[in-house]
Amino acid sequence: MDKFTMIIETPPRAVGSTIATGSSHQKRHALGTPNADRGTPASAKRALKLSTPRTPSQADRFIPNRGAMDLDMARFNMARDVSTSSGARENSTSHEVTSPNAAQYRKQLAENLLRDSPSANTTPSARPRGAKILSFKPARSPSADSSDFPTRGALFSPADSACASVGKRKAFRYVPQAAERILDAPDLVDDYYLNLLAWSSSNVVALALGASVYLWDAATGGIEELLHVGGDDADEAAGSGEYVSSVAWAADGKHLAVGLSGSEVQVWDSQRLKQVRALKGHAGRVGAMDWNGATLSTGGRDGAILNHDVRMRHHVTARLTGHELEVCGLKWSPSGRQLASGGNDNLLHIWDAAAMAPAAAASALSSSARVASGNAPWLHRLDQHQAAVKALAWCPFQANLLASGGGSADRTIKLWNTQTGACERSVDTESQVCALQWSQHDRELLSSHGYSRNQLCLWRYPSMTKVAELHGHSARVLHLAQSPDGATVASAAADETLRFWKAFGGPKGEESSKGGCKGSGSGSLERGFSSRSMSIR
């Protein structure tokens, strides 16, 4: 309050005393008469003007804008219960000031966006948590055994669970670089186009050495001579010049098919050491064979492939002609629906088993007519190899996947989709590919090689990166055979040795139960003979 106002608000008695004692000029100034400023000094006039309040030029009354107001909110605030003290209301989180329109909006938002349909009797505390779009509270990680998302437990598992899972990961598998067993195999024929090694489901290895076939029991170490071509007279057999050109075990692990250089195929009972069947039909040596149930497929130097049903008198059920030169590779797919054949003409054929089956009416025809009726065209004719195709292996874990290997002029491993005939991958091995074996337990492929490095290579599928390289043979490794448990691989080479390698891992979480080379340095293999100096004769 300024000086002028203070003088005016002075009680009348005080004012009267002031006027009585003051001068006439002071009296006029105090009373505020119209002529009070006459004769007043300039400094007093300026002070009077500065201290006098100005009259506002605009209206002093507030005019509200009704369009910017929320009347519902105002009505709600006026009608709500104000009995609760302000301090209690501030400390309580359950009393939220919300207009009816905002409450209706939140209800529709929860029903449409958050899939939450609270009933009229449902309280906010009983509704599901996490029904807000933005939640700034730390959410609890879902349980590791959540089933709504397969990898959710792995992604959001606690730290201790993550550490525990590290120990469960697959440990790095060590691949021994040295052979587990080495056996002498004298008189092994050094011929790339032959198949002289086979391992049965009963854990017996069959190996052809010259004119003889020997059986070696991997569980007991026992050795038996199954047959000798040309009779018991060694001089007569040597004069005939006939030798064993291929061997193949049936799925029962009991019967062994033996192909001879004189074009005949014999079926032997390995338990009784007795021949049970003789099959003819080829015009040259039989270098490749494989079983499909009771059907034995044979490939010869004449370029023909014959299917023999060993249960029938007229055993030839189909004759497949597609190769111009010797057939050196023959493998049935695990499903038995496709047959792969490789030849010295650098060709790879895929045959359909359904097209090989003779017609029902052909059962009454003669043998020659049956052969003609079984003549079937190939499914795919693949000519990308630049050398003979002997090494063939069907993938056990992926249908319609075939691996093939070429000779010294090709040196590649090719992976084929036999459904479409497309080559999915080709790897240059820098040496002659003699044999291939897929692992039964891992995505790995083992290859044996000849000129010029004579090694075994382990490849990781599908990248086809080299996992390990095994050395030990001094000549080309012509044949491979896998044990029934899938852990051990036997290799026969032109250096006249038979070596056993722990190239593949065994069944996960269990010991090998189906056999293989038992023990290391002791056990049944050491009974009565040295593992290095023993000769299979």
XYZ file of C-alpha atoms in Angstrom:
537
model
C 0.000 0.000 0.000
C 1.492 3.377 -1.036
C 1.860 6.600 0.965
C -1.220 8.280 -0.451
C -3.488 5.474 0.548
C -2.061 5.284 4.043
C -2.860 8.917 4.676
C -6.445 8.495 3.508
C -7.046 5.470 5.721
C -5.797 7.231 8.865
C -8.537 7.462 11.539
C -10.425 10.810 11.572
C -8.977 11.903 14.868
C -5.461 11.494 13.738
C -6.212 13.211 10.514
C -7.772 16.165 12.280
C -4.706 16.621 14.429
C -2.530 16.546 11.424
C -4.556 19.146 9.598
C -4.611 21.425 12.601
C -0.902 21.470 13.024
C 0.009 21.450 9.336
C 0.133 24.240 6.810
C -2.629 25.099 4.374
C -0.705 23.417 1.584
C -0.446 20.216 3.565
C -4.130 20.404 4.396
C -5.109 20.641 0.747
C -2.791 17.805 -0.186
C -4.126 15.559 2.525
C -7.752 16.218 1.694
C -7.170 15.689 -2.008
C -9.044 18.756 -3.240
C -9.190 19.378 -6.983
C -6.768 22.267 -6.744
C -4.443 20.487 -4.412
C -1.656 20.188 -6.980
C -1.514 23.878 -7.699
C 1.723 25.380 -6.543
C 3.144 21.955 -5.907
C 6.819 21.448 -6.857
C 7.680 19.376 -10.009
C 9.402 16.650 -8.004
C 6.329 16.214 -5.851
C 4.159 15.989 -8.941
C 6.283 13.209 -10.447
C 6.171 11.273 -7.199
C 2.426 11.663 -7.062
C 1.985 10.378 -10.611
C 4.159 7.334 -10.036
C 2.396 6.358 -6.833
C -1.112 6.771 -8.211
C -2.522 3.352 -9.445
C -3.637 3.189 -13.054
C -7.120 2.174 -14.045
C -6.968 -1.062 -16.138
C -7.896 -0.613 -19.772
C -9.394 -4.161 -20.150
C -12.256 -5.824 -18.369
C -11.408 -7.441 -15.062
C -14.024 -10.266 -15.380
C -12.961 -13.843 -16.641
C -15.071 -15.158 -19.508
C -14.650 -19.016 -19.725
C -14.395 -20.992 -22.979
C -16.993 -23.741 -22.693
C -15.632 -25.709 -25.662
C -12.354 -26.488 -23.864
C -13.990 -27.760 -20.687
C -14.911 -31.324 -19.750
C -18.351 -30.898 -18.263
C -18.636 -34.576 -17.453
C -15.448 -34.389 -15.491
C -16.652 -31.313 -13.635
C -19.997 -32.927 -12.801
C -18.193 -36.082 -11.638
C -15.868 -34.100 -9.361
C -18.822 -32.230 -7.857
C -20.831 -35.389 -7.235
C -18.130 -37.703 -5.892
C -17.794 -38.340 -2.210
C -15.455 -35.884 -0.500
C -15.846 -37.392 2.926
C -12.401 -38.993 2.709
C -9.712 -36.691 3.985
C -7.302 -35.218 1.512
C -4.343 -36.898 3.171
C -5.943 -40.332 3.008
C -6.922 -39.748 -0.608
C -3.373 -38.853 -1.584
C -1.978 -41.952 0.088
C -4.576 -44.268 -1.477
C -3.993 -45.595 -4.997
C -7.469 -47.116 -5.339
C -9.262 -43.762 -5.686
C -8.411 -42.678 -9.194
C -10.117 -39.586 -10.565
C -11.534 -40.623 -13.897
C -14.395 -39.235 -15.930
C -17.178 -41.570 -17.130
C -16.009 -41.162 -20.737
C -12.430 -42.074 -19.812
C -13.645 -45.131 -17.882
C -15.704 -46.266 -20.852
C -12.678 -45.757 -23.146
C -10.446 -47.846 -20.910
C -13.025 -50.601 -20.790
C -13.281 -50.744 -24.591
C -9.490 -50.657 -24.886
C -9.147 -53.629 -22.536
C -11.797 -55.613 -24.394
C -10.576 -54.942 -27.957
C -6.793 -54.608 -27.698
C -5.791 -56.478 -24.571
C -8.373 -59.290 -24.961
C -9.570 -58.649 -21.444
C -13.342 -58.658 -20.839
C -13.878 -57.832 -17.169
C -17.345 -58.399 -15.904
C -19.269 -55.944 -13.827
C -18.420 -57.828 -10.649
C -14.702 -58.029 -11.381
C -12.570 -55.717 -9.307
C -9.380 -54.162 -10.689
C -7.264 -56.189 -8.284
C -8.805 -59.467 -9.519
C -8.119 -58.764 -13.167
C -5.108 -60.331 -14.882
C -1.816 -58.550 -14.403
C 0.006 -57.039 -17.322
C -3.182 -55.675 -18.963
C -1.562 -52.339 -19.715
C 0.028 -51.408 -23.004
C 3.023 -49.786 -21.299
C 4.222 -51.401 -18.101
C 7.289 -50.010 -16.401
C 7.449 -52.741 -13.772
C 10.089 -55.467 -14.251
C 8.294 -58.511 -15.660
C 9.055 -61.953 -14.279
C 10.774 -64.175 -16.846
C 8.657 -67.114 -18.072
C 9.388 -70.572 -16.805
C 11.915 -72.701 -18.675
C 9.364 -75.453 -19.248
C 6.913 -73.158 -20.987
C 5.168 -75.002 -23.800
C 3.672 -72.091 -25.714
C 6.950 -71.289 -27.442
C 9.548 -74.015 -28.070
C 12.677 -71.904 -27.546
C 11.247 -69.702 -24.828
C 12.906 -71.620 -22.039
C 16.278 -71.417 -23.744
C 15.950 -67.676 -24.382
C 14.660 -66.599 -20.968
C 16.090 -69.240 -18.659
C 17.705 -68.003 -15.451
C 21.441 -67.684 -15.154
C 21.843 -70.869 -13.168
C 19.801 -72.836 -15.696
C 21.875 -71.440 -18.537
C 25.063 -72.516 -16.821
C 23.632 -75.964 -16.223
C 22.676 -76.321 -19.889
C 26.262 -75.674 -20.952
C 27.301 -78.983 -19.456
C 24.583 -80.762 -21.437
C 25.842 -79.534 -24.782
C 27.492 -82.013 -27.072
C 31.145 -82.250 -26.224
C 33.759 -82.148 -28.936
C 34.311 -85.672 -30.246
C 37.906 -86.755 -30.488
C 38.704 -88.693 -33.651
C 41.680 -91.053 -33.134
C 44.315 -90.590 -35.808
C 45.676 -94.123 -35.497
C 43.952 -97.364 -36.398
C 42.538 -99.406 -33.541
C 43.412 -102.744 -35.198
C 45.661 -103.764 -38.075
C 45.344 -107.187 -39.705
C 47.303 -108.634 -42.593
C 45.309 -109.403 -45.754
C 47.639 -111.078 -48.255
C 46.601 -111.631 -51.860
C 44.061 -108.843 -51.779
C 43.364 -108.025 -55.429
C 44.428 -104.477 -56.284
C 41.521 -103.621 -58.588
C 39.552 -100.384 -58.292
C 36.384 -101.873 -59.846
C 35.889 -104.697 -57.319
C 34.073 -104.774 -53.953
C 35.801 -107.279 -51.663
C 34.850 -106.204 -48.110
C 31.542 -106.463 -46.200
C 30.456 -106.321 -42.533
C 27.285 -108.190 -41.515
C 24.585 -107.294 -39.007
C 25.785 -110.260 -36.910
C 29.210 -108.576 -36.512
C 31.124 -110.813 -38.950
C 33.534 -109.352 -41.508
C 33.788 -111.031 -44.917
C 36.934 -110.391 -46.936
C 37.846 -111.833 -50.330
C 41.528 -112.622 -50.771
C 42.305 -113.925 -54.226
C 40.232 -117.059 -54.791
C 39.117 -117.399 -51.162
C 36.605 -115.738 -48.841
C 37.366 -115.501 -45.114
C 35.012 -114.745 -42.248
C 36.338 -112.908 -39.192
C 34.122 -112.673 -36.106
C 34.756 -109.253 -34.567
C 33.323 -110.327 -31.209
C 35.372 -113.485 -30.657
C 38.268 -113.022 -33.060
C 37.587 -116.359 -34.735
C 38.509 -116.873 -38.396
C 36.967 -119.296 -40.875
C 37.476 -119.904 -44.560
C 34.087 -119.886 -46.242
C 35.046 -120.977 -49.751
C 37.859 -121.426 -52.201
C 37.141 -121.028 -55.913
C 38.188 -124.027 -58.062
C 37.870 -126.708 -55.389
C 40.273 -127.892 -52.766
C 43.155 -128.373 -55.177
C 45.212 -125.166 -54.985
C 47.135 -125.947 -58.186
C 43.901 -126.455 -60.113
C 42.511 -123.213 -58.746
C 45.640 -121.313 -59.646
C 45.564 -122.720 -63.154
C 41.980 -121.665 -63.717
C 42.784 -118.061 -62.837
C 39.335 -117.519 -61.314
C 39.012 -115.227 -58.299
C 36.357 -113.623 -56.107
C 35.295 -110.247 -57.463
C 32.634 -109.108 -54.936
C 30.926 -109.979 -51.646
C 27.674 -108.723 -50.091
C 25.827 -109.657 -46.885
C 22.053 -110.080 -46.745
C 20.109 -108.162 -44.101
C 19.705 -111.270 -41.934
C 23.464 -111.430 -41.362
C 23.473 -115.108 -42.278
C 23.603 -115.348 -46.065
C 26.535 -114.039 -48.089
C 26.484 -113.428 -51.838
C 29.785 -114.058 -53.608
C 30.453 -112.784 -57.117
C 33.094 -114.545 -59.206
C 35.266 -113.500 -62.069
C 33.656 -116.243 -64.185
C 30.247 -114.431 -64.168
C 28.611 -116.712 -61.594
C 27.025 -115.577 -58.330
C 26.862 -117.919 -55.348
C 24.791 -117.589 -52.171
C 26.322 -119.148 -49.036
C 25.029 -119.931 -45.566
C 27.752 -118.518 -43.296
C 26.618 -120.494 -40.259
C 26.665 -123.898 -41.954
C 29.505 -122.921 -44.357
C 27.466 -124.291 -47.227
C 26.455 -123.024 -50.655
C 22.674 -122.749 -51.018
C 22.225 -121.170 -54.452
C 24.048 -120.520 -57.750
C 22.819 -117.638 -59.918
C 23.768 -117.085 -63.544
C 22.932 -114.512 -66.173
C 25.977 -112.288 -66.651
C 28.475 -112.520 -69.487
C 31.429 -111.207 -67.469
C 32.758 -110.907 -63.939
C 30.385 -109.633 -61.269
C 32.067 -106.708 -59.535
C 29.165 -105.080 -57.651
C 26.234 -106.483 -55.642
C 23.645 -105.320 -53.119
C 20.569 -106.794 -51.401
C 17.035 -105.439 -51.147
C 15.118 -107.930 -49.048
C 15.025 -111.213 -50.968
C 16.172 -109.492 -54.162
C 19.865 -109.524 -55.017
C 21.020 -106.970 -57.582
C 24.257 -107.703 -59.426
C 26.310 -105.632 -61.835
C 28.824 -107.107 -64.246
C 31.532 -106.252 -66.701
C 28.964 -106.701 -69.483
C 27.318 -103.414 -68.343
C 24.077 -105.132 -67.304
C 22.325 -105.092 -63.942
C 20.285 -108.157 -62.974
C 17.737 -108.499 -60.191
C 17.583 -112.010 -58.730
C 14.786 -113.224 -56.484
C 16.576 -115.979 -54.580
C 13.279 -117.553 -53.546
C 12.220 -118.358 -57.104
C 13.407 -120.991 -59.505
C 13.566 -118.531 -62.386
C 15.442 -116.006 -60.324
C 16.069 -113.182 -62.844
C 13.170 -110.748 -62.432
C 14.600 -107.658 -64.168
C 17.456 -106.709 -66.463
C 18.565 -103.084 -66.428
C 20.626 -101.855 -69.345
C 21.982 -98.342 -69.172
C 25.738 -98.628 -68.773
C 28.031 -99.125 -71.721
C 31.000 -100.361 -69.662
C 31.514 -102.326 -66.454
C 29.203 -101.679 -63.499
C 31.439 -101.077 -60.461
C 29.047 -99.510 -57.934
C 25.599 -100.693 -56.838
C 23.574 -99.527 -53.797
C 19.913 -99.765 -52.789
C 18.358 -96.870 -50.869
C 17.338 -97.528 -47.229
C 13.674 -97.411 -48.260
C 14.240 -99.932 -51.056
C 12.528 -97.683 -53.596
C 15.575 -96.588 -55.593
C 18.728 -98.256 -56.869
C 21.904 -96.316 -57.665
C 24.457 -97.722 -60.108
C 27.839 -96.368 -61.147
C 29.939 -97.526 -64.037
C 33.283 -97.245 -65.744
C 31.543 -95.141 -68.401
C 31.496 -92.195 -65.925
C 27.720 -92.461 -65.595
C 25.504 -92.600 -62.532
C 21.992 -94.022 -62.908
C 19.051 -93.869 -60.528
C 16.508 -96.650 -61.028
C 12.934 -96.788 -59.746
C 12.049 -100.037 -57.986
C 8.397 -99.754 -59.024
C 9.381 -99.763 -62.685
C 11.553 -102.870 -62.205
C 8.760 -105.110 -60.930
C 7.581 -107.516 -63.621
C 3.921 -107.641 -64.515
C 1.727 -110.197 -62.819
C 1.087 -111.895 -66.128
C 4.798 -112.485 -66.587
C 4.821 -115.134 -63.876
C 3.895 -117.795 -66.448
C 6.478 -116.694 -69.021
C 9.817 -118.302 -69.677
C 12.990 -116.986 -68.132
C 14.042 -115.075 -71.254
C 10.618 -113.479 -71.594
C 10.687 -112.467 -67.952
C 13.992 -110.725 -68.479
C 12.555 -108.724 -71.376
C 9.435 -107.771 -69.441
C 11.565 -106.490 -66.578
C 13.623 -104.170 -68.752
C 12.992 -100.716 -67.239
C 14.257 -97.249 -68.146
C 16.255 -95.275 -65.596
C 14.793 -92.520 -63.461
C 17.834 -90.216 -63.772
C 20.954 -90.390 -65.910
C 23.715 -88.262 -64.337
C 26.895 -87.583 -66.278
C 28.705 -84.895 -64.264
C 31.536 -87.180 -63.121
C 34.677 -87.219 -65.254
C 35.832 -90.706 -64.238
C 34.491 -94.076 -63.142
C 31.832 -93.937 -60.418
C 32.423 -96.680 -57.875
C 31.878 -95.049 -54.461
C 28.155 -94.817 -53.620
C 26.432 -94.235 -50.262
C 22.813 -93.407 -49.384
C 22.241 -91.001 -46.515
C 20.584 -92.748 -43.529
C 19.016 -89.594 -42.029
C 17.787 -87.735 -45.131
C 15.671 -89.325 -47.815
C 16.675 -89.033 -51.482
C 20.231 -87.947 -50.646
C 23.005 -89.880 -52.402
C 26.765 -89.383 -52.208
C 28.953 -90.491 -55.106
C 32.691 -90.396 -55.706
C 34.707 -90.315 -58.913
C 37.998 -91.882 -59.933
C 41.444 -90.374 -60.355
C 40.407 -88.151 -63.292
C 37.475 -86.725 -61.330
C 38.457 -86.730 -57.618
C 35.154 -85.206 -56.472
C 32.416 -86.167 -54.025
C 28.989 -85.141 -55.260
C 25.755 -84.987 -53.283
C 22.600 -85.671 -55.296
C 18.901 -85.126 -54.783
C 17.617 -88.318 -56.367
C 14.065 -87.019 -56.428
C 14.923 -84.201 -58.833
C 18.295 -85.398 -60.147
C 20.007 -82.155 -59.093
C 23.578 -82.038 -57.813
C 23.392 -80.150 -54.523
C 27.117 -79.998 -53.768
C 30.453 -81.024 -55.237
C 33.738 -81.186 -53.303
C 37.175 -81.629 -54.815
C 39.079 -84.121 -52.654
C 42.342 -83.857 -54.650
C 42.630 -87.654 -54.824
C 40.866 -90.696 -56.211
C 37.626 -91.521 -54.334
C 37.368 -95.278 -53.726
C 34.584 -95.723 -51.121
C 32.081 -93.765 -49.041
C 30.318 -94.427 -45.716
C 27.716 -92.281 -43.897
C 27.672 -92.142 -40.105
C 24.610 -93.672 -38.457
C 24.633 -91.250 -35.527
C 26.085 -87.947 -36.780
C 25.842 -85.870 -39.916
C 29.217 -87.027 -41.177
C 30.572 -88.760 -44.257
C 33.762 -90.840 -44.443
C 35.645 -91.238 -47.713
C 38.619 -93.422 -48.628
C 41.083 -92.340 -51.291
C 43.696 -93.695 -53.623
C 46.125 -91.869 -55.820
C 47.827 -89.851 -54.674
C 47.437 -89.539 -50.899
C 45.912 -92.909 -49.789
C 44.072 -91.395 -46.813
C 40.651 -91.412 -45.158
C 38.751 -88.134 -44.804
C 35.889 -87.322 -42.460
C 33.485 -84.638 -43.710
C 30.803 -82.671 -41.882
C 27.441 -82.478 -43.665
C 26.000 -80.212 -45.073
C 28.935 -77.781 -45.083
C 31.279 -80.563 -46.276
C 34.118 -79.193 -44.210
C 36.889 -81.642 -43.416
C 36.743 -82.762 -39.776
C 39.687 -85.169 -39.725
C 42.157 -86.888 -42.004
C 43.344 -90.407 -41.161
C 46.644 -91.773 -42.441
C 48.200 -95.206 -42.136
C 47.760 -97.057 -45.424
C 50.656 -96.992 -47.831
C 48.546 -97.778 -50.914
C 45.101 -96.788 -52.139
C 42.257 -97.582 -49.744
C 39.918 -99.552 -51.986
C 37.137 -100.706 -49.637
C 35.201 -99.519 -46.567
C 32.734 -101.361 -44.317
C 30.908 -100.153 -41.193
C 30.237 -102.089 -37.991
C 26.638 -102.791 -36.921
C 26.831 -100.231 -34.100
C 28.082 -97.584 -36.509
C 31.152 -96.630 -34.457
C 33.931 -98.560 -36.221
C 34.907 -98.568 -39.880
C 37.086 -101.221 -41.514
C 39.293 -100.283 -44.463
C 41.043 -102.662 -46.858
C 43.836 -101.310 -49.027
C 46.186 -102.396 -51.753
C 48.984 -102.553 -49.162
C 47.356 -105.859 -48.088
C 46.269 -104.637 -44.663
C 42.883 -104.437 -43.002
C 42.592 -101.568 -40.515
C 39.853 -100.677 -38.039
C 39.185 -97.026 -37.209
C 37.050 -95.350 -34.544
C 36.014 -92.795 -37.102
C 32.375 -92.387 -36.091
C 30.826 -91.718 -32.701
C 28.694 -94.459 -31.177
C 25.071 -94.214 -30.072
C 24.469 -91.207 -27.805
C 24.147 -91.964 -24.128
C 24.665 -95.724 -24.408
C 27.453 -98.155 -24.979
C 27.886 -100.035 -28.194
C 25.720 -103.142 -27.976
C 25.679 -104.526 -31.494
C 29.334 -105.124 -31.856
C 32.463 -103.758 -33.361
C 36.086 -104.255 -32.468
C 35.928 -105.104 -28.783
C 38.557 -103.734 -26.438
C 41.794 -101.914 -27.031
C 45.026 -103.687 -26.210
C 43.256 -106.537 -24.439
C 40.171 -108.694 -24.732
C 38.905 -111.262 -27.155
C 40.916 -109.992 -30.096
C 44.133 -110.899 -28.330
C 43.255 -114.577 -27.920
C 45.983 -116.636 -29.472
C 47.275 -114.230 -32.116
C 48.935 -110.877 -32.529
C 46.753 -108.075 -33.853
C 49.512 -106.985 -36.242
C 51.105 -110.199 -37.464
C 47.919 -112.262 -37.950
C 47.360 -113.279 -41.597
C 43.890 -114.062 -42.886
C 44.477 -117.208 -44.941
